[in-house]
Short mmCIF file of C-alpha atoms in Angstrom, two decimals:
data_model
loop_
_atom_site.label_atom_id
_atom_site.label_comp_id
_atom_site.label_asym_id
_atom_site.label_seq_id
_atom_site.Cartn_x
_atom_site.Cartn_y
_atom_site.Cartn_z
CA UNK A 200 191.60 142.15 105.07
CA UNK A 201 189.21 144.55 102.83
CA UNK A 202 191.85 146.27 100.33
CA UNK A 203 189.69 149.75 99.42
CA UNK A 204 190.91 151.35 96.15
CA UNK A 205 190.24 155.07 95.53
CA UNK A 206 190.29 156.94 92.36
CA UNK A 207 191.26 159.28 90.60
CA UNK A 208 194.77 159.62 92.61
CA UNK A 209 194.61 163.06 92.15
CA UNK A 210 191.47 165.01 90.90
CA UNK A 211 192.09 169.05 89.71
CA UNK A 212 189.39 170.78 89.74
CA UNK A 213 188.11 174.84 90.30
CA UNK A 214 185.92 176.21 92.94
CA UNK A 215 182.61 176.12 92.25
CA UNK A 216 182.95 172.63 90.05
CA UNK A 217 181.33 169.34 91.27
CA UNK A 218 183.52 166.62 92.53
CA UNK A 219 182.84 163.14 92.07
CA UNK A 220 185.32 160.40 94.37
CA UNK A 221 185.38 156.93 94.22
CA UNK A 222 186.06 153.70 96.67
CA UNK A 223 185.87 150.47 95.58
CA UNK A 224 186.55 147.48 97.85
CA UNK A 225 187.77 143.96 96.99
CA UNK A 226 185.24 142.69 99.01
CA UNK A 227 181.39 143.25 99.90
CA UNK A 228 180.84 145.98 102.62
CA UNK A 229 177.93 146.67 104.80
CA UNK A 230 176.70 150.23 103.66
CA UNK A 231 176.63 150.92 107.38
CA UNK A 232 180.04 150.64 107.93
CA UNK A 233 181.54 152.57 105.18
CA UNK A 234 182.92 156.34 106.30
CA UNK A 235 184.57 158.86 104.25
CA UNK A 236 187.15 161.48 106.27
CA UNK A 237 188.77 164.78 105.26
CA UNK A 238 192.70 165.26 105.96
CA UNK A 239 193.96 168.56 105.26
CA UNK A 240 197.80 169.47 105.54
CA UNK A 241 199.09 168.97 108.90
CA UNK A 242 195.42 168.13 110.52
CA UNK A 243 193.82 165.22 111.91
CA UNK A 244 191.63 163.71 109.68
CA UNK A 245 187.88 164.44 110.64
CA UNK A 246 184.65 162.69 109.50
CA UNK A 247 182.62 163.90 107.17
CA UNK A 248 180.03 160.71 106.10
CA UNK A 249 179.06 157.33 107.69
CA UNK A 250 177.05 154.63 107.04
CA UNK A 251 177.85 155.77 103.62
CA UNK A 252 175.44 158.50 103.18
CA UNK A 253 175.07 159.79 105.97
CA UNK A 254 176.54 163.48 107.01
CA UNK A 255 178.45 164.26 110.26
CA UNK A 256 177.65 166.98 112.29
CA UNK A 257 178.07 170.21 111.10
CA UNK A 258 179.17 168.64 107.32
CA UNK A 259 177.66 171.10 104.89
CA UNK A 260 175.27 169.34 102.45
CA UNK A 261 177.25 169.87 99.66
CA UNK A 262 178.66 166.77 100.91
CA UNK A 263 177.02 163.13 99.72
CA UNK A 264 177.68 160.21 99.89
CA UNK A 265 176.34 156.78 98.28
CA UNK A 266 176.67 153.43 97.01
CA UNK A 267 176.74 149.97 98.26
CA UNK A 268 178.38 146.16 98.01
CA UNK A 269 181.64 147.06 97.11
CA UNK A 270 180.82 150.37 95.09
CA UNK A 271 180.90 153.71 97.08
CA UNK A 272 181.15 157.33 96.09
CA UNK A 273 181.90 160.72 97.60
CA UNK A 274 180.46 163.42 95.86
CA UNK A 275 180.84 167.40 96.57
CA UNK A 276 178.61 169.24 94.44
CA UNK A 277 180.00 172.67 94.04
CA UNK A 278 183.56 172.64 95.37
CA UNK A 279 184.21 175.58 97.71
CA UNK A 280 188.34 176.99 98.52
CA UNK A 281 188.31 175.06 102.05
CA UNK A 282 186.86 171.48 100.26
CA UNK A 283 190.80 171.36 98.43
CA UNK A 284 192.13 168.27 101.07
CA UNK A 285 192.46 164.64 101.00
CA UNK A 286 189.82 162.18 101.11
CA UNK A 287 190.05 158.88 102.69
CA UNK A 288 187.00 155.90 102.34
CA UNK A 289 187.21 153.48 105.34
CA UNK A 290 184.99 150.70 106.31
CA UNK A 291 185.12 148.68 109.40
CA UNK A 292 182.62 145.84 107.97
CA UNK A 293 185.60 143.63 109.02
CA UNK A 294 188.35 143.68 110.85
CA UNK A 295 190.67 145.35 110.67
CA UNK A 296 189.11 148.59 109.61
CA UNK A 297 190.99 149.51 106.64
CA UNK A 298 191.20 152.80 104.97
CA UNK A 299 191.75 153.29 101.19
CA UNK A 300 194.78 155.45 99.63
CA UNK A 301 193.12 158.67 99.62
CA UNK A 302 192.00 160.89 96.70
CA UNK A 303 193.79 164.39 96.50
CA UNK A 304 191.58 167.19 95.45
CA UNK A 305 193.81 169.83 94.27
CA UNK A 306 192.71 173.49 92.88
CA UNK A 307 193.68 173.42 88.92
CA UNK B 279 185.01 171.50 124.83
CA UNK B 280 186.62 167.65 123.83
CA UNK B 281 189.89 167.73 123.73
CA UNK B 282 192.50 164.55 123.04
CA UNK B 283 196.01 165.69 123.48
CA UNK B 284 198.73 162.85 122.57
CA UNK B 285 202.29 163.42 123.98
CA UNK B 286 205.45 160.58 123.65
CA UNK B 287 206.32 160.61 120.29
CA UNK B 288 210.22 161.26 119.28
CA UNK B 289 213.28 159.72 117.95
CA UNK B 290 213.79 156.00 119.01
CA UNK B 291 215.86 153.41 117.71
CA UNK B 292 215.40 150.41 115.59
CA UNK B 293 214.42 147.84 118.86
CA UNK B 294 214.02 150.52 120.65
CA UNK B 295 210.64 151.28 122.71
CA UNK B 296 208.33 154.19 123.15
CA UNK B 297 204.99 154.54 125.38
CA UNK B 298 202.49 156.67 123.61
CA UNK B 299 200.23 158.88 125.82
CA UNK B 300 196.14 160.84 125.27
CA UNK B 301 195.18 162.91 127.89
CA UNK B 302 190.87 163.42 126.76
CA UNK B 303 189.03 166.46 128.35
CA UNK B 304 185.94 167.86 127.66
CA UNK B 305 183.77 164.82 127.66
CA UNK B 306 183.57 161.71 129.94
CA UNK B 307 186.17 159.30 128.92
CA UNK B 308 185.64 155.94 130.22
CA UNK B 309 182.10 156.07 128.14
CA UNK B 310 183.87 155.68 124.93
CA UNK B 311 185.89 153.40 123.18
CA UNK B 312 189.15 154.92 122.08
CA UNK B 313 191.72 153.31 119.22
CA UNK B 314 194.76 154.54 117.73
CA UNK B 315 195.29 155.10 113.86
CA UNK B 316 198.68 156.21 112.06
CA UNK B 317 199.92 157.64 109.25
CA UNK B 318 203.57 157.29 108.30
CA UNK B 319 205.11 160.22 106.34
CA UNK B 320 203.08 160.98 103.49
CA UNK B 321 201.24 158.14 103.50
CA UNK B 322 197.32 157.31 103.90
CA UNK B 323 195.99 156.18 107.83
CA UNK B 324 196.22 152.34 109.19
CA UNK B 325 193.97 151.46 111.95
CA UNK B 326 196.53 150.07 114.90
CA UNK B 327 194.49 148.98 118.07
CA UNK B 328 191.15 149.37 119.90
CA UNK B 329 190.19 149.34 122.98
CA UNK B 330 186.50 149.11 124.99
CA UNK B 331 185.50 151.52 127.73
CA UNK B 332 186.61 149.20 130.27
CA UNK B 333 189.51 148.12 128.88
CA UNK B 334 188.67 144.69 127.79
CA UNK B 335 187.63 144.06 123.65
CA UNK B 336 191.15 145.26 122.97
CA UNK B 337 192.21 144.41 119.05
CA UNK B 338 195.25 145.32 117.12
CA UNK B 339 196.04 145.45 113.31
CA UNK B 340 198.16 141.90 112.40
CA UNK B 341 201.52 144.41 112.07
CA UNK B 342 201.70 145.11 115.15
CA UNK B 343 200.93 142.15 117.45
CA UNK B 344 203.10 141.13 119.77
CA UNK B 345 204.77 144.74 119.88
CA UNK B 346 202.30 147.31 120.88
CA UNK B 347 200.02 147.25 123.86
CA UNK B 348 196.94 149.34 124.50
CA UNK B 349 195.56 150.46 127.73
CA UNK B 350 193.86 153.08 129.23
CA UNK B 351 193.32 154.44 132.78
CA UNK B 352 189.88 156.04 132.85
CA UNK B 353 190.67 157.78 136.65
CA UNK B 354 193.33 159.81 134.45
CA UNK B 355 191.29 160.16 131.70
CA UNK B 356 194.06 158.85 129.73
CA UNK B 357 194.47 156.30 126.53
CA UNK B 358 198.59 154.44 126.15
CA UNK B 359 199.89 152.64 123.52
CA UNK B 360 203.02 150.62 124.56
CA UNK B 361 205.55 150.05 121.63
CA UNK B 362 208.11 147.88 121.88
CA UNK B 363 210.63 146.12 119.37
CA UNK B 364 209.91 149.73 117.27
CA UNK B 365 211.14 148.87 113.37
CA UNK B 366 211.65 151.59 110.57
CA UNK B 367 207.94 151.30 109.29
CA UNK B 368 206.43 151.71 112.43
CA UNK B 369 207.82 155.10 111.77
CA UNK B 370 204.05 157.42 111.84
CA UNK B 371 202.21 159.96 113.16
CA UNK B 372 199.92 158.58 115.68
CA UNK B 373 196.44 159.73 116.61
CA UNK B 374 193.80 158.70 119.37
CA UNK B 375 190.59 159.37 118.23
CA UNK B 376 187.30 158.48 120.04
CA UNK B 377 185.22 156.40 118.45
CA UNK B 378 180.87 156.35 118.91
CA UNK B 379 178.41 154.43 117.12
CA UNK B 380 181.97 152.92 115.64
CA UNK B 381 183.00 155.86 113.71
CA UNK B 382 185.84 158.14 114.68
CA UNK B 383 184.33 161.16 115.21
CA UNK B 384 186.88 163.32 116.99
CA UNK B 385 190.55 162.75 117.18
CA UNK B 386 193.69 164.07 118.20
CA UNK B 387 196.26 166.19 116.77
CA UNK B 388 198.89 163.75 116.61
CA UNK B 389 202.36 162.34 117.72
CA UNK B 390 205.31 161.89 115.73
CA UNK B 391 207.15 158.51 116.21
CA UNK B 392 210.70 157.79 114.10
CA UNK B 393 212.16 154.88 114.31
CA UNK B 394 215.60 155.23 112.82
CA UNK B 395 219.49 154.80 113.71
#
């Protein structure tokens, strides 16, 4: 099973600032299969990038996404007040599609 | 508009069993292949089981083999998971989601499952 590790935990940052989130896996994953979903409190989650870079429908393009092997970041350039959620990486390069711990990204 | 509505969650004991229900609208079901993912209390989200439009390809996460069964009945537009020999960490909310081009790009709002004495 791919283990995917996301850091910072937590990251506390203001509105307007840039966010940078990363996903690292313990094994190589096919950029194609690598996601990244939003949770916020007492939601579904809902996608937001796949095939590592590329942005769901209706995902504002403040929201990017890149890397590859086992090296993937989520990046949102100028935080706005509804972008404060938690951020999961997933890949389903084998199975079972795993999902990493999350990164929180509270307002400081 | 797509809607996935899950219903069957509650209280169970440990042993105990529990059939999980989706109800889709909106869209035509048996073109997709559906899975369910859950995510115990404050936790992050574990892929459970998959299943192909016609209900064959079906695949389940190692932790739950042998317990849970997925189905679906695409004349009720409707997606099951069958839980049996429920233990305290199968204790979750469960989605359905819909998966295309193998992401999940809608999902439902949920079902709460606890599995405790």
């Amino acid at each position: 099973e791919i283990v995917l590790t996301q850091s910072p935990g937590t990251l506390s940052l203001s509105p307007g600032e840039r966010a940078t989130l990363s996903c690292r896996a313990s094994q190589s994953v096919s950029s194609s299969y690598l996601a990244w979903y939003q949770q916020k409190p007492g939601q579904a989650p809902r996608l937001l990038i796949y095939g590592a870079s590329s942005r769901a429908t209706g995902i504002p393009d403040r929201f990017s996404g890149s890397g590859s092997g086992t090296d993937f970041t989520l990046t949102i350039s100028r935080l706005e007040p509804e972008d404060f959620a938690v951020y999961y990486c997933q890949q389903r390069s084998n199975w079972p599609p795993t999902f990493g711990g999350g990164t929180k990204v509270e307002i400081k | 508009e797509v809607q996935l509505v899950e219903s069957g969650g509650g209280l169970v004991q440990p042993g105990g069993s529990l059939r999980l229900s989706c109800v889709a609208s909106g869209f035509t079901f048996s073109s997709y292949r559906m899975t369910w993912v859950r995510q115990a209390p404050g936790k992050g989200l574990e892929w459970v089981a998959n299943i192909k439009q016609d209900g064959g390809d079906i695949y389940y996460v190692d932790s739950v083999k042998g317990r849970f069964s997925i189905s679906r009945d695409n004349a009720k537009n409707s997606l099951y998971l069958q839980m049996n020999s429920l233990r305290a960490e199968d204790t979750a909310v469960y989605y359905c989601a819909r998966v295309e081009m193998g992401e999940l790009r809608f999902w439902g709002q949920g079902t709460l499952v606890t599995v405790s004495s």
